[in-house]
PDB file of C-alpha atoms and ligand atoms in Angstrom:
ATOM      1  CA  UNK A 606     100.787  78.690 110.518  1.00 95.00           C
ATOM      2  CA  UNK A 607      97.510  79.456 108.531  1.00 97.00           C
ATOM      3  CA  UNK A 608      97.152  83.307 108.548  1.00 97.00           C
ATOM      4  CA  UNK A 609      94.978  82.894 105.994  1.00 98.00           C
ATOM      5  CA  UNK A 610      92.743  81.300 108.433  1.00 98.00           C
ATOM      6  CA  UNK A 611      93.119  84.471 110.003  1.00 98.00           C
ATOM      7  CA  UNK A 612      92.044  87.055 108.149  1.00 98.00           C
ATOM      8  CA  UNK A 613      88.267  87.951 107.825  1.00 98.00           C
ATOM      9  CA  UNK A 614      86.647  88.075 103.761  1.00 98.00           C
ATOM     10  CA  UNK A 615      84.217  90.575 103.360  1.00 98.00           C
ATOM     11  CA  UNK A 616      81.964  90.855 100.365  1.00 97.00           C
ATOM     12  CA  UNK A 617      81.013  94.225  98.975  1.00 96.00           C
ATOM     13  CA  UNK A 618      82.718  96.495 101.502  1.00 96.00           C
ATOM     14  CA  UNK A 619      83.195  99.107 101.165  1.00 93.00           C
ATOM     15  CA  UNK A 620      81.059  98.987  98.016  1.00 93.00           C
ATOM     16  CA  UNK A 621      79.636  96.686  95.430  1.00 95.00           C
ATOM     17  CA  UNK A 622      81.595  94.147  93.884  1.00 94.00           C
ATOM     18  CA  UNK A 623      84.841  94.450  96.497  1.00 93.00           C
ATOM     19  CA  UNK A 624      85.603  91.248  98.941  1.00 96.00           C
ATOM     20  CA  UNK A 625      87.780  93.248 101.771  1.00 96.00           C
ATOM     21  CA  UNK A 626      90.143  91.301 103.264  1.00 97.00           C
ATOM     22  CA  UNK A 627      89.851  92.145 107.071  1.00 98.00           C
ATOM     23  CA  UNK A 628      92.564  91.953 109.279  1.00 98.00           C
ATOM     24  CA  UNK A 629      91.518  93.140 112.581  1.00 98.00           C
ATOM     25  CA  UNK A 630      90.671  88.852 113.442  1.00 98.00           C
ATOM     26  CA  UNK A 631      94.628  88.557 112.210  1.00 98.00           C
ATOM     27  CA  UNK A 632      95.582  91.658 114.839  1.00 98.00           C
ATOM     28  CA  UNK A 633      93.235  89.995 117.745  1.00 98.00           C
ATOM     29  CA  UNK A 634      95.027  86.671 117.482  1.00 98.00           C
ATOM     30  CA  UNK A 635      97.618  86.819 119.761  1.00 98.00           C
ATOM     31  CA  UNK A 636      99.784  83.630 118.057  1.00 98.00           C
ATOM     32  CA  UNK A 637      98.364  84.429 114.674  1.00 98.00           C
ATOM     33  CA  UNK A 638      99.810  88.327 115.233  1.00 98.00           C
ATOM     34  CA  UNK A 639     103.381  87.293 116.939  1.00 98.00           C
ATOM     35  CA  UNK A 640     103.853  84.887 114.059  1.00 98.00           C
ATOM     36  CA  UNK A 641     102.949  87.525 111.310  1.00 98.00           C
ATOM     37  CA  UNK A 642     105.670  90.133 112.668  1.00 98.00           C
ATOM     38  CA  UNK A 643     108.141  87.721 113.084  1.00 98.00           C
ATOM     39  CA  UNK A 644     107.537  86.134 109.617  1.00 98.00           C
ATOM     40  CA  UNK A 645     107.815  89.933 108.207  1.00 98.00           C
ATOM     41  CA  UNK A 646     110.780  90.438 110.524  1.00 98.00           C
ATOM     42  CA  UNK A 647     112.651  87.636 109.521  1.00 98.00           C
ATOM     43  CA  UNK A 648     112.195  87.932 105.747  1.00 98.00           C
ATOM     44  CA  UNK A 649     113.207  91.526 106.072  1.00 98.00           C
ATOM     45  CA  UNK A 650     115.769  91.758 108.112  1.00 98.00           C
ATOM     46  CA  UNK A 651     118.089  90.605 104.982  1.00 98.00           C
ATOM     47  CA  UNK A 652     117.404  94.418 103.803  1.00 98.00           C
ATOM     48  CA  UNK A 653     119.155  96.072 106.824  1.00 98.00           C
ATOM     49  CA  UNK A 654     116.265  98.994 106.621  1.00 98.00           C
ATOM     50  CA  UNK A 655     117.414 101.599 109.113  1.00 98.00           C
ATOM     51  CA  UNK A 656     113.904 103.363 108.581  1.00 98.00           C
ATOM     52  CA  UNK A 657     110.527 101.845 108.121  1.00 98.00           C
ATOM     53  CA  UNK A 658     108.247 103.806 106.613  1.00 99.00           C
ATOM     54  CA  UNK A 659     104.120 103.042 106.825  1.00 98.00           C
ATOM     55  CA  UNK A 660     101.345 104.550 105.361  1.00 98.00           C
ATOM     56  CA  UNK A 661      97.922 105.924 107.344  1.00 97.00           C
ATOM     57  CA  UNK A 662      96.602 103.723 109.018  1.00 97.00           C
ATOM     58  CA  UNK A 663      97.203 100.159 108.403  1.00 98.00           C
ATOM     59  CA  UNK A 664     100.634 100.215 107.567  1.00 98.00           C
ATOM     60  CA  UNK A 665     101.323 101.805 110.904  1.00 98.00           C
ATOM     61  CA  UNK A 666      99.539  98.834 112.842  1.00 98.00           C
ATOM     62  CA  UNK A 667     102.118  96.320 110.611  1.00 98.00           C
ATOM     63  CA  UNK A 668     105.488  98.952 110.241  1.00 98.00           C
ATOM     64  CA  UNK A 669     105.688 100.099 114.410  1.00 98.00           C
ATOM     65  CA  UNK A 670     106.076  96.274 115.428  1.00 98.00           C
ATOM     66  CA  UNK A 671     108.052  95.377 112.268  1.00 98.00           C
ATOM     67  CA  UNK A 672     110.147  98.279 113.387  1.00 98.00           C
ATOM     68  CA  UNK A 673     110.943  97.576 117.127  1.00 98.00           C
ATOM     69  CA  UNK A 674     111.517  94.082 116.335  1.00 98.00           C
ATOM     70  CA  UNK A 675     114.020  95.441 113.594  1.00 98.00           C
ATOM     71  CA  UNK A 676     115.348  98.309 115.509  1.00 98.00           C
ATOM     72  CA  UNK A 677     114.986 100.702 113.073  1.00 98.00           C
ATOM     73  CA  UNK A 678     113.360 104.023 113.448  1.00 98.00           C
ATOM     74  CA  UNK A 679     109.361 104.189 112.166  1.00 99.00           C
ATOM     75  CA  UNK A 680     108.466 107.269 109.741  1.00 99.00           C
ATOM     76  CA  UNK A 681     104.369 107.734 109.177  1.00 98.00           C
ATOM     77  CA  UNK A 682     103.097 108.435 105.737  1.00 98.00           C
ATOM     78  CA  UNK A 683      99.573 110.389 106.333  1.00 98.00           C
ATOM     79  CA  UNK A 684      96.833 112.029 104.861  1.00 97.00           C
ATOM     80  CA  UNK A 685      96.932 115.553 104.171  1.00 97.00           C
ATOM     81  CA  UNK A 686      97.107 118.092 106.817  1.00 97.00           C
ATOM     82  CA  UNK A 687      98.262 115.426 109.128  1.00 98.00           C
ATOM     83  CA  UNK A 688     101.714 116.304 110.117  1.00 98.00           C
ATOM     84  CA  UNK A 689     102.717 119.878 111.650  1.00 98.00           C
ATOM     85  CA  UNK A 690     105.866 120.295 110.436  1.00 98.00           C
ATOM     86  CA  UNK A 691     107.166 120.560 106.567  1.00 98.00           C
ATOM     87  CA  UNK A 692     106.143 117.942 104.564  1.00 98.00           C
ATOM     88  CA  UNK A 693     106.567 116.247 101.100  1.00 98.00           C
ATOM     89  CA  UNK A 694     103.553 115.609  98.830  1.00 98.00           C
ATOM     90  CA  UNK A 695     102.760 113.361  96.494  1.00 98.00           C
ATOM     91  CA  UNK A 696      99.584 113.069  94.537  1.00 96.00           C
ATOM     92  CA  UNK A 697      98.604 109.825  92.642  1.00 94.00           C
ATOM     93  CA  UNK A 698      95.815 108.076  90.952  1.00 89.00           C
ATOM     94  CA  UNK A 699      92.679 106.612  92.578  1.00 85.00           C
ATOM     95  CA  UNK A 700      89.816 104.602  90.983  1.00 76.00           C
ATOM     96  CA  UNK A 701      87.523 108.074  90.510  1.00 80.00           C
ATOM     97  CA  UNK A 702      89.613 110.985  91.190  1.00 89.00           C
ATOM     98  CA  UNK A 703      93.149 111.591  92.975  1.00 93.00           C
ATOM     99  CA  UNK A 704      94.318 111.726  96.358  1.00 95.00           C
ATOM    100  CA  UNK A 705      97.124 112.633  98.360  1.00 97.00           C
ATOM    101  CA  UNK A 706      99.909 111.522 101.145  1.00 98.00           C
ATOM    102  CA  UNK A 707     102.653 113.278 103.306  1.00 98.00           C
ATOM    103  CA  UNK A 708     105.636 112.677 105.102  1.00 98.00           C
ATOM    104  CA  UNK A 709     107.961 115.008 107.221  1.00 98.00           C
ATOM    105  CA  UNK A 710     110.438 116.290 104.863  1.00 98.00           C
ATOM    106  CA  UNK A 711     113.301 115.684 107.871  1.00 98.00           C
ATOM    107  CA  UNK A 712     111.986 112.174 108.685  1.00 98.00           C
ATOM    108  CA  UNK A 713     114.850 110.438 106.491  1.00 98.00           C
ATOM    109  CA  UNK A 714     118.321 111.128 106.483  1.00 97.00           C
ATOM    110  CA  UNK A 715     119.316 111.215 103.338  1.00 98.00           C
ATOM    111  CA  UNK A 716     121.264 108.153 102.188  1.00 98.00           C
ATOM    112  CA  UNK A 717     119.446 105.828 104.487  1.00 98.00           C
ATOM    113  CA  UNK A 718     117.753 102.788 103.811  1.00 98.00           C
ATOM    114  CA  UNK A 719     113.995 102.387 103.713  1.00 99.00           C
ATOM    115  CA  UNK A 720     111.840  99.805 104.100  1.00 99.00           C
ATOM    116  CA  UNK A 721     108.140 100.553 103.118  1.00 99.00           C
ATOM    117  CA  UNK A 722     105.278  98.803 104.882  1.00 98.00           C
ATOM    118  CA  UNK A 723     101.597  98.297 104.400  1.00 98.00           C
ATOM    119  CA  UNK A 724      98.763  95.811 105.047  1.00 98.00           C
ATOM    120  CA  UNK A 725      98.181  94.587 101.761  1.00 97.00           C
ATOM    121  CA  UNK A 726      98.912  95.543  98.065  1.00 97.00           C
ATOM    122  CA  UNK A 727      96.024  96.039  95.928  1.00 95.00           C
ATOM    123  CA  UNK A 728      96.653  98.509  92.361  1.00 94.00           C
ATOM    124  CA  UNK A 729     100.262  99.467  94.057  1.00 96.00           C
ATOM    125  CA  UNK A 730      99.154 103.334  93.875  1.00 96.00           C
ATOM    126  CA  UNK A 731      99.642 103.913  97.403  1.00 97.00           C
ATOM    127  CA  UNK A 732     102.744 102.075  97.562  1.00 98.00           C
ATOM    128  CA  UNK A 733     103.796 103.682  94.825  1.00 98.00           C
ATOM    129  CA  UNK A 734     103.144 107.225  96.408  1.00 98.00           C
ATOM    130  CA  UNK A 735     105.147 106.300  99.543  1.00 98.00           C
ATOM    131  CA  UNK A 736     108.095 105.335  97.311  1.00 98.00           C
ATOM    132  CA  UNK A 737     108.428 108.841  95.664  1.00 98.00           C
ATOM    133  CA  UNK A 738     108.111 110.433  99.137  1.00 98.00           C
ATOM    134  CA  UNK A 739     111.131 108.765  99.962  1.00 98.00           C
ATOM    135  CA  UNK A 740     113.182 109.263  96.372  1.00 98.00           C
ATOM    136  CA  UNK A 741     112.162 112.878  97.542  1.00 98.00           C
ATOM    137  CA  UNK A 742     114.048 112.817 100.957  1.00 98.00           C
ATOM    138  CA  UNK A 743     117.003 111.366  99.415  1.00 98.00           C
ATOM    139  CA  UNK A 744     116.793 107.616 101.238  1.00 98.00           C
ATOM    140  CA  UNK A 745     117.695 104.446  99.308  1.00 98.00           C
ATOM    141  CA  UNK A 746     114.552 102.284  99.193  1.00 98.00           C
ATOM    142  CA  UNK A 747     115.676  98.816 100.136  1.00 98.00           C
ATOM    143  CA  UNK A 748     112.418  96.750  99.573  1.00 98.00           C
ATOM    144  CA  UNK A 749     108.450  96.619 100.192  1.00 99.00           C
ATOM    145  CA  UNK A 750     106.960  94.447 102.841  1.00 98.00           C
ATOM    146  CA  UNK A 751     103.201  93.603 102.909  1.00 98.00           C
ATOM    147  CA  UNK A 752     100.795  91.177 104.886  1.00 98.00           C
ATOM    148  CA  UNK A 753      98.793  90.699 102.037  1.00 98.00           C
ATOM    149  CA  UNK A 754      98.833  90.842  97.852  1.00 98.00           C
ATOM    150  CA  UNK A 755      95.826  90.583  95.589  1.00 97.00           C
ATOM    151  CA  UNK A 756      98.036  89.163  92.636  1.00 97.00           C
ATOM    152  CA  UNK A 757      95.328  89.557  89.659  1.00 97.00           C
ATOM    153  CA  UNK A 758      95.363  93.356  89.952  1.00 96.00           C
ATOM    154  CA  UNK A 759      99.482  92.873  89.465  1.00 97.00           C
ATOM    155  CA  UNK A 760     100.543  96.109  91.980  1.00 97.00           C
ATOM    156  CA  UNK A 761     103.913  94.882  91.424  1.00 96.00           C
ATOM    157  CA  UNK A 762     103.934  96.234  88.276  1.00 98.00           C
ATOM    158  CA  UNK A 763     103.753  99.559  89.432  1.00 97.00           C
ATOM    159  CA  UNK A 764     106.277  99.648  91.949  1.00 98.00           C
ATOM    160  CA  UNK A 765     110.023 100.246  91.705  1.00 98.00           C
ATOM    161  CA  UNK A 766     112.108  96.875  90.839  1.00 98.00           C
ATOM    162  CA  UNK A 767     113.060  96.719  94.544  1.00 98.00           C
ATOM    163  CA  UNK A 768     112.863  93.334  96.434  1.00 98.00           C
ATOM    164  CA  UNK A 769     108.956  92.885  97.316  1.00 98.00           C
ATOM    165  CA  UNK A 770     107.896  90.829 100.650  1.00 98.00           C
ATOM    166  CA  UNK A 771     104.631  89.423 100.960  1.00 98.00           C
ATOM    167  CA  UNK A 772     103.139  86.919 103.431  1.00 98.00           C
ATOM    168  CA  UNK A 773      99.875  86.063 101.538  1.00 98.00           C
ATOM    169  CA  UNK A 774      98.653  85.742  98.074  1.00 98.00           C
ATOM    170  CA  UNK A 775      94.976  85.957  97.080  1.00 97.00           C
TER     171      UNK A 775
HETATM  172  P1  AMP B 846      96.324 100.185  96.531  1.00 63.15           P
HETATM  173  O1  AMP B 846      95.273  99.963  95.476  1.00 63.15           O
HETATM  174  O2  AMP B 846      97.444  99.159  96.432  1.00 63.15           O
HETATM  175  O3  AMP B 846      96.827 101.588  96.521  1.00 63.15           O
HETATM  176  O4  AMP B 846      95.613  99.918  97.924  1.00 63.15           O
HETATM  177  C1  AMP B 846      95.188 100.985  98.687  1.00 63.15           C
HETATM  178  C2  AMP B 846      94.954 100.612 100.118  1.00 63.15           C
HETATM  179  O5  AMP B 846      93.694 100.019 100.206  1.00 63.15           O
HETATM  180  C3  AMP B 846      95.965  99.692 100.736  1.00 63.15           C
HETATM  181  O6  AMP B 846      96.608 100.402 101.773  1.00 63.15           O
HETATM  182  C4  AMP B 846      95.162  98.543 101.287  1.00 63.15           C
HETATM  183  O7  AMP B 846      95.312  98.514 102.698  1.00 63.15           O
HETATM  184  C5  AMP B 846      93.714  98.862 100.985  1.00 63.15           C
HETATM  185  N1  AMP B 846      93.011  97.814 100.227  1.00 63.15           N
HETATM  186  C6  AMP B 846      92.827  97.761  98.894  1.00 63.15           C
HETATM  187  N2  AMP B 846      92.087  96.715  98.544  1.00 63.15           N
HETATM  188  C7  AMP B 846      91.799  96.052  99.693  1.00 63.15           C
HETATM  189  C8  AMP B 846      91.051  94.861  99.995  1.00 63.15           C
HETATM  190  N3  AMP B 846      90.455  94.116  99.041  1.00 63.15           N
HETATM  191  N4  AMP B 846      90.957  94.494 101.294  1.00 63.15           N
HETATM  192  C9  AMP B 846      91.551  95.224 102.255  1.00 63.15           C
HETATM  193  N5  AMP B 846      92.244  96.349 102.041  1.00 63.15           N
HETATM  194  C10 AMP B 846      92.383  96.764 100.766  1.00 63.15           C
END
C-alpha cells in the first residue's frame, strides 16, 4: 500500500521554508491506518519490546496501537510539568534554544526492553532525548520505530546504534 499517498505535504508550516508532513489524512484512513500499525507491528515484533515508549503527542497516536497489537505495556514521554509523579528529565538541543521531556521515573522496570516510538524522525533530538530517559531508568533499548524519516537531515546519526524501523523515506 501507498502511505505515502497518505500523508498530507505542507509548505511553510509551521514557518518559512518547512514542508510538514501531515499525518492526520494517514490517521483518518481507516485501511491506510490498519496497514501502518500492522506494518510497524510486524517489523517490530522481532525486538520482543516489553515497553513502548512514545513521546508527546504524536508518538502516542503511533506507540498505544503499536503497543496493544504488541502486548506490551505503553510509557508516555511528555512535556514538562506533565506527569504528577517523579520524573526523569532530560534537556536537549532545539533549532533556537533548548527544551525539555519527562517520563515517570517508575515507568520501566529496570532491565526491560524498550521500544521507542514516534511519528517521524527529523534532526533525531527528540529521539535522542527519549533514549537517555530510558538509559536513566535502567531499561535495555531494543530499537526505534517511526512512520516517517526525512533522510537528508541524517537523525540516525544521532541516535544510539540500535536497530532503527521506518516505514517511509522522504
Ligand atoms: P526531531 O528534529 O527529530 O527532534 O523532530 C522533532 C519532532 O518534530 C518529531 O517528533 C516530529 O514529529 C516533528 N517533525 C519534525 N519535522 C517535521 C516535519 N517536516 N513534518 C512533520 N513533523 C515533523
Amino acid at each position: 500500500m501507498d502511505i505515502k499517498a497518505l500523508i498530507r505535504d505542507i509548505p511553510d508550516y509551521p514557518k518559512p521554508g518547512i514542508l510538514f508532513r501531515d499525518i492526520t489524512t494517514l490517521l483518518r484512513d481507516p485501511k491506510g491506518w490498519q496497514y501502518t500499525i500492522n506494518t510497524l507491528a510486524e517489523k517490530c515484533s522481532p525486538f520482543a519490546p516489553e515497553y513502548i515508549v512514545g513521546m508527546e503527542s504524536r508518538g502516542f497516536l503511533f506507540g498505544t496501537p503499536l503497543a496493544v497489537h504488541l502486548g506490551t505495556g505503553f510509557i508516555p514521554v511528555r512535556k514538562p510539568g506533565k506527569l504528577p509523579s517523579a520524573v526523569y528529565s532530560v534537556e536537549y538541543e532545539l533549532e533556537y534554544g533548548t527544551d525539555r521531556l519527562e517520563m515517570h521515573q517508575d515507568a520501566i522496570t529496570p532491565g526491560s526492553k524498550v521500544l521507542i516510538v514516534d511519528d517521524v524522525i527529523a534532526t533525531g533530538g527528540t529521539a535522542a532525548a527519549t533514549a537517555q530517559l530510558v538509559e536513566q531508568s535502567g531499561g535495555e533499548l531494543v530499537g526505534f520505530a517511526f512512520l516517517a524519516e526525512l533522510t537528508f537531515l541524517n537523525g540516525r546519526k544521532n541516535l544510539p546504534d540500535v536497530p532503527i524501523v521506518s516505514l517511509i523515506e522522504y
